[in-house]
Amino acid sequence: MDQFVSTFTNKIDTKGRVSVPASFRTVLAKDGLDGIYCYPSLDAPALDAGGKRLVDKINALVEDLAPYSDERDHLATALFGTSEILSIDQDGRTILPERLREHAGITTHIAFVGLGEKFQMWEPERFKTHLSEARQKVRDLRKLLGAGRRGSGGPEGARE
Amino acid sequence: MDQFVSTFTNKIDTKGRVSVPASFRTVLAKDGLDGIYCYPSLDAPALDAGGKRLVDKINALVEDLAPYSDERDHLATALFGTSEILSIDQDGRTILPERLREHAGITTHIAFVGLGEKFQMWEPERFKTHLSEARQKVRDLRKLLGAGRRGSGGPEGARE
DNA sequence: GTGCTTTCCATTGACGCCCATAAATTCCCA
DNA sequence: TGGGAATTTATGGGCGTCAATGGAAAGCAC
């Protein structure tokens, strides 16, 4: 598997270390980056993270813009300037800088949430809320879709 | 990693010395320049800096313009005329000339901000403001990108 | 010599590396 | 198929190394 899937909640120890889920480590290793590329999400109290693939995407995004243009500098500042390359020790643990923890409101535990090509880190309680909201939105969306597509739009649409 | 990433805020001591972040030094060393190429940002109270790669890019930029044209002369003057090669001592520290510090309003602390192929130096408080503006602009920019995306073949990394 | 810059050494705190333990999972074999 | 051994994973703690910073010593100019 070369994608980040599932959710894992791990504990931060007294030295600020936290285990990166083993399956995520496997994906990262295949991706060819010795560490985690990580930055604060632009519009959520969470951290976006990934490997080389994510870095390449961001590079492509920035390099599409004209050199010395405002957009380019701002994008580079917002992305590279706020990013960190988190190292992973040989026991599979990493340390989140204060700046990142603060953005996500993380204190004692971290929820690692797989999103396919990247993953996010959340304060577990906040993620719980975020997840139920997301699920509700999906249900609403499907009702709309179902209403137009199927004959009924009936009880079936409420299924999980 | 061969890019300037993350932000580090370091202190200027009584002799005007300041430590260049270790990870930035690593990138510079790989870049094959024994020092920092540095000049005042054209449109921000900050300093642009980098290694050989940055110098090459600037050269290419200038050489793209017609020889003896006004634009070329102006660009060359604005960039080369105001540049300095800052040396790095064996403890990884450098000294900023008064002229450069003044342009950026730097006094006691410097924020080193990675932007990928180059980095900037800011007065920390000013950078804080600049960063929140940059993040807002990127949010706006992404809405535009996101609206027109799909099938563009472009990176879809603009998504959060 | 005095004043200024550059090189070298010292301190401190953070981070990486090593080992230990315990729980959970996988694997193996009867 | 069930039980037990071996492996993997998450977590805790000790210790050495390195980075950031401060200060002393050694060149250099005038």
mmCIF file of C-alpha atoms (C1' of nucleotides) in Angstrom, chain A residues 10-11 13 15 17 19 25 93, chain D residues 8-15:
data_model
loop_
_atom_site.group_PDB
_atom_site.id
_atom_site.type_symbol
_atom_site.label_atom_id
_atom_site.label_comp_id
_atom_site.label_asym_id
_atom_site.label_seq_id
_atom_site.Cartn_x
_atom_site.Cartn_y
_atom_site.Cartn_z
ATOM 1 C CA ASN A 10 -0.815 8.162 19.835
ATOM 2 C CA LYS A 11 0.545 9.694 22.981
ATOM 3 C CA ASP A 13 5.689 11.541 26.006
ATOM 4 C CA LYS A 15 10.147 14.646 25.947
ATOM 5 C CA ARG A 17 8.096 12.499 21.282
ATOM 6 C CA SER A 19 5.273 7.469 17.540
ATOM 7 C CA ARG A 25 6.222 5.177 8.172
ATOM 8 C CA ARG A 93 9.109 8.671 16.657
ATOM 9 C "C1'" DT D 8 6.425 -5.793 15.720
ATOM 10 C "C1'" DT D 9 4.782 -1.642 17.810
ATOM 11 C "C1'" DA D 10 4.083 1.883 21.188
ATOM 12 C "C1'" DT D 11 6.126 3.997 25.104
ATOM 13 C "C1'" DG D 12 9.615 5.256 28.865
ATOM 14 C "C1'" DG D 13 14.263 6.646 30.276
ATOM 15 C "C1'" DG D 14 19.653 7.457 30.169
ATOM 16 C "C1'" DC D 15 23.345 9.491 27.741
#
